[in-house]
C-alpha atoms as an extended CHARMM CRD file, in Angstrom:
* protein
*
       112  EXT
         1         1  MET       CA             -1.7140000000        5.5360000000      -20.9530000000  PROA      1               0.0000000000
         2         2  ALA       CA             -4.7890000000        7.3150000000      -19.5180000000  PROA      2               0.0000000000
         3         3  ALA       CA             -3.6450000000       10.3300000000      -21.6860000000  PROA      3               0.0000000000
         4         4  GLU       CA             -3.6770000000        8.1500000000      -24.6890000000  PROA      4               0.0000000000
         5         5  VAL       CA             -7.1930000000        7.0950000000      -24.1300000000  PROA      5               0.0000000000
         6         6  TYR       CA             -8.4840000000       10.5650000000      -23.7030000000  PROA      6               0.0000000000
         7         7  ALA       CA             -6.3330000000       11.5370000000      -26.9150000000  PROA      7               0.0000000000
         8         8  ARG       CA             -7.6240000000        8.8260000000      -29.3910000000  PROA      8               0.0000000000
         9         9  ARG       CA            -11.4840000000        9.8660000000      -28.1030000000  PROA      9               0.0000000000
        10        10  GLY       CA            -10.7230000000       13.3350000000      -29.3720000000  PROA      10              0.0000000000
        11        11  GLN       CA            -10.6860000000       14.8530000000      -25.6670000000  PROA      11              0.0000000000
        12        12  GLY       CA             -7.1900000000       16.4550000000      -26.0660000000  PROA      12              0.0000000000
        13        13  ASP       CA             -8.0620000000       19.1960000000      -23.5730000000  PROA      13              0.0000000000
        14        14  VAL       CA             -8.8600000000       16.3880000000      -20.8120000000  PROA      14              0.0000000000
        15        15  ALA       CA             -5.3480000000       14.4970000000      -21.7730000000  PROA      15              0.0000000000
        16        16  ARG       CA             -3.4350000000       18.0200000000      -21.1780000000  PROA      16              0.0000000000
        17        17  GLN       CA             -5.1070000000       18.5580000000      -17.6820000000  PROA      17              0.0000000000
        18        18  PHE       CA             -4.9820000000       14.9880000000      -16.7270000000  PROA      18              0.0000000000
        19        19  LEU       CA             -1.0100000000       15.1870000000      -17.8240000000  PROA      19              0.0000000000
        20        20  ALA       CA             -0.4400000000       18.1940000000      -16.1020000000  PROA      20              0.0000000000
        21        21  ALA       CA             -2.3270000000       16.7380000000      -12.9930000000  PROA      21              0.0000000000
        22        22  VAL       CA              0.2610000000       13.5810000000      -13.1310000000  PROA      22              0.0000000000
        23        23  GLY       CA              3.3730000000       16.2560000000      -13.5830000000  PROA      23              0.0000000000
        24        24  GLN       CA              2.2270000000       18.4150000000      -10.4700000000  PROA      24              0.0000000000
        25        25  MET       CA              1.7370000000       15.0440000000       -8.1370000000  PROA      25              0.0000000000
        26        26  GLU       CA              5.2080000000       13.7910000000       -9.5010000000  PROA      26              0.0000000000
        27        27  ALA       CA              6.9790000000       17.1320000000       -8.3510000000  PROA      27              0.0000000000
        28        28  ALA       CA              5.0240000000       17.5570000000       -5.1360000000  PROA      28              0.0000000000
        29        29  ALA       CA              6.0530000000       13.8300000000       -4.4680000000  PROA      29              0.0000000000
        30        30  ALA       CA              9.7920000000       14.5140000000       -4.3890000000  PROA      30              0.0000000000
        31        31  GLN       CA              9.1870000000       16.8990000000       -1.8480000000  PROA      31              0.0000000000
        32        32  LEU       CA              7.3880000000       14.3550000000        0.7650000000  PROA      32              0.0000000000
        33        33  SER       CA              8.9950000000       11.6570000000        3.1240000000  PROA      33              0.0000000000
        34        34  ASN       CA              8.0690000000        8.1690000000        2.0560000000  PROA      34              0.0000000000
        35        35  GLU       CA              5.1730000000        7.9930000000        4.2050000000  PROA      35              0.0000000000
        36        36  ALA       CA              3.3340000000       10.9730000000        2.7580000000  PROA      36              0.0000000000
        37        37  VAL       CA              4.2700000000        9.3950000000       -0.8670000000  PROA      37              0.0000000000
        38        38  ALA       CA              3.0550000000        6.1460000000       -0.0340000000  PROA      38              0.0000000000
        39        39  GLU       CA             -0.4700000000        8.1240000000        1.0290000000  PROA      39              0.0000000000
        40        40  ALA       CA             -0.3800000000       10.0210000000       -2.1680000000  PROA      40              0.0000000000
        41        41  VAL       CA              0.0710000000        7.1660000000       -4.6160000000  PROA      41              0.0000000000
        42        42  ILE       CA             -2.6750000000        5.3200000000       -2.3660000000  PROA      42              0.0000000000
        43        43  SER       CA             -5.1410000000        8.1210000000       -3.1320000000  PROA      43              0.0000000000
        44        44  VAL       CA             -4.0920000000        8.4680000000       -6.8750000000  PROA      44              0.0000000000
        45        45  SER       CA             -3.8140000000        4.6500000000       -7.6310000000  PROA      45              0.0000000000
        46        46  GLY       CA             -6.1850000000        2.9130000000       -5.5400000000  PROA      46              0.0000000000
        47        47  ASN       CA             -3.2900000000        0.0770000000       -5.2010000000  PROA      47              0.0000000000
        48        48  ALA       CA             -2.3630000000        0.6880000000       -2.0240000000  PROA      48              0.0000000000
        49        49  GLU       CA             -0.3450000000       -2.6370000000       -0.9040000000  PROA      49              0.0000000000
        50        50  THR       CA              1.5840000000       -2.8230000000       -4.1150000000  PROA      50              0.0000000000
        51        51  GLU       CA              3.0610000000        0.9550000000       -4.3060000000  PROA      51              0.0000000000
        52        52  MET       CA              3.1860000000        0.7890000000       -0.2520000000  PROA      52              0.0000000000
        53        53  THR       CA              5.5560000000       -2.3040000000       -0.3260000000  PROA      53              0.0000000000
        54        54  ALA       CA              7.4880000000       -0.4050000000       -3.2920000000  PROA      54              0.0000000000
        55        55  VAL       CA              7.7190000000        2.6830000000       -1.5670000000  PROA      55              0.0000000000
        56        56  LEU       CA              8.4740000000        1.4640000000        2.1540000000  PROA      56              0.0000000000
        57        57  GLY       CA             10.7540000000       -1.3940000000        1.9940000000  PROA      57              0.0000000000
        58        58  ALA       CA             11.3170000000       -4.5690000000        3.6210000000  PROA      58              0.0000000000
        59        59  SER       CA             10.6880000000       -3.5670000000        7.3410000000  PROA      59              0.0000000000
        60        60  GLU       CA              7.0970000000       -3.5040000000        6.8160000000  PROA      60              0.0000000000
        61        61  LEU       CA              4.8960000000       -5.5860000000        4.7710000000  PROA      61              0.0000000000
        62        62  SER       CA              1.2890000000       -5.6510000000        3.0730000000  PROA      62              0.0000000000
        63        63  THR       CA             -1.6390000000       -7.4400000000        4.9210000000  PROA      63              0.0000000000
        64        64  SER       CA             -1.7820000000       -9.5170000000        1.9350000000  PROA      64              0.0000000000
        65        65  GLU       CA              2.2210000000      -10.3980000000        2.3700000000  PROA      65              0.0000000000
        66        66  ALA       CA              1.7200000000      -10.9050000000        6.2760000000  PROA      66              0.0000000000
        67        67  ALA       CA             -1.2970000000      -13.2740000000        5.3250000000  PROA      67              0.0000000000
        68        68  LYS       CA              0.8400000000      -14.8970000000        3.0450000000  PROA      68              0.0000000000
        69        69  ARG       CA              3.6590000000      -15.6760000000        5.4540000000  PROA      69              0.0000000000
        70        70  LEU       CA              1.3000000000      -16.5070000000        8.6310000000  PROA      70              0.0000000000
        71        71  GLY       CA             -0.8040000000      -18.8860000000        6.6760000000  PROA      71              0.0000000000
        72        72  ARG       CA             -3.7880000000      -16.6890000000        7.1140000000  PROA      72              0.0000000000
        73        73  THR       CA             -6.2370000000      -14.5930000000        5.2510000000  PROA      73              0.0000000000
        74        74  ARG       CA             -5.9410000000      -10.6140000000        4.9200000000  PROA      74              0.0000000000
        75        75  GLU       CA             -9.1740000000      -10.4500000000        7.0290000000  PROA      75              0.0000000000
        76        76  ARG       CA             -7.3830000000      -12.3290000000        9.7030000000  PROA      76              0.0000000000
        77        77  VAL       CA             -4.1610000000      -10.4010000000        9.9190000000  PROA      77              0.0000000000
        78        78  VAL       CA             -6.4550000000       -6.7500000000       10.2820000000  PROA      78              0.0000000000
        79        79  GLN       CA             -7.9530000000       -8.7720000000       13.0260000000  PROA      79              0.0000000000
        80        80  MET       CA             -4.6390000000       -9.5900000000       14.4570000000  PROA      80              0.0000000000
        81        81  LEU       CA             -3.6580000000       -5.9170000000       13.9900000000  PROA      81              0.0000000000
        82        82  ASN       CA             -6.7330000000       -4.4550000000       15.7080000000  PROA      82              0.0000000000
        83        83  ALA       CA             -6.6620000000       -6.9640000000       18.7050000000  PROA      83              0.0000000000
        84        84  GLY       CA             -2.6400000000       -5.9940000000       19.0720000000  PROA      84              0.0000000000
        85        85  GLU       CA             -1.4940000000       -9.3580000000       18.0830000000  PROA      85              0.0000000000
        86        86  LEU       CA              0.8430000000       -7.8750000000       15.3370000000  PROA      86              0.0000000000
        87        87  LEU       CA              2.2950000000       -4.4360000000       15.4840000000  PROA      87              0.0000000000
        88        88  GLY       CA              1.6550000000       -2.5080000000       12.5830000000  PROA      88              0.0000000000
        89        89  ARG       CA              0.3940000000        1.2920000000       11.3190000000  PROA      89              0.0000000000
        90        90  LYS       CA             -2.1140000000        2.7360000000        9.4730000000  PROA      90              0.0000000000
        91        91  VAL       CA             -1.3220000000        4.8460000000        6.1030000000  PROA      91              0.0000000000
        92        92  GLY       CA             -4.1240000000        6.0710000000        4.8780000000  PROA      92              0.0000000000
        93        93  ARG       CA             -6.8230000000        3.4800000000        5.0090000000  PROA      93              0.0000000000
        94        94  ALA       CA             -4.2850000000        0.5320000000        4.4130000000  PROA      94              0.0000000000
        95        95  TRP       CA             -2.2970000000       -1.2400000000        7.2870000000  PROA      95              0.0000000000
        96        96  LEU       CA              1.0550000000       -1.8660000000        7.0760000000  PROA      96              0.0000000000
        97        97  VAL       CA              2.3890000000       -4.3520000000        9.3780000000  PROA      97              0.0000000000
        98        98  ASP       CA              5.7760000000       -4.5170000000       10.9660000000  PROA      98              0.0000000000
        99        99  ALA       CA              7.9070000000       -7.9070000000        9.4890000000  PROA      99              0.0000000000
       100       100  GLN       CA              9.5490000000       -8.5880000000       12.8350000000  PROA      100             0.0000000000
       101       101  SER       CA              6.1660000000       -8.9940000000       14.4690000000  PROA      101             0.0000000000
       102       102  VAL       CA              5.3080000000      -11.1860000000       11.8580000000  PROA      102             0.0000000000
       103       103  ASP       CA              8.3130000000      -12.8840000000       12.3670000000  PROA      103             0.0000000000
       104       104  ASP       CA              7.9300000000      -12.7530000000       15.8260000000  PROA      104             0.0000000000
       105       105  VAL       CA              4.1300000000      -14.6910000000       15.5900000000  PROA      105             0.0000000000
       106       106  LEU       CA              5.6390000000      -17.3680000000       13.4790000000  PROA      106             0.0000000000
       107       107  GLU       CA              8.6250000000      -18.0270000000       16.0290000000  PROA      107             0.0000000000
       108       108  ALA       CA              5.6930000000      -18.1800000000       18.7520000000  PROA      108             0.0000000000
       109       109  ARG       CA              4.3140000000      -20.9490000000       16.9800000000  PROA      109             0.0000000000
       110       110  ARG       CA              6.9110000000      -22.9030000000       16.3060000000  PROA      110             0.0000000000
       111       111  ALA       CA              7.9880000000      -22.9880000000       20.0940000000  PROA      111             0.0000000000
       112       112  ALA       CA              4.5110000000      -24.1510000000       21.0020000000  PROA      112             0.0000000000
């Protein structure tokens, strides 16, 4: 879509460069692991959580998804990750939360 905008503005060279760059990223992504693909997508799209969730599957959650399940804010989930109350890992600047860790916290709440 961005290439179309550039083309409409009479910036055909920019549109061609943009399409070439996208093609190179797609080719490089095909050779990378899921984690590396997620990092590449994050750096290009800026939409870390949606893209990571699509790439990595159900065993890991975005901080927004974890917050929704826990009934907490996204910021509180990040605090819990930093404190070790939840398990997770960083991909780029974003956290991926271990889904089982979220389930364990929910189970501990029910038991209390």
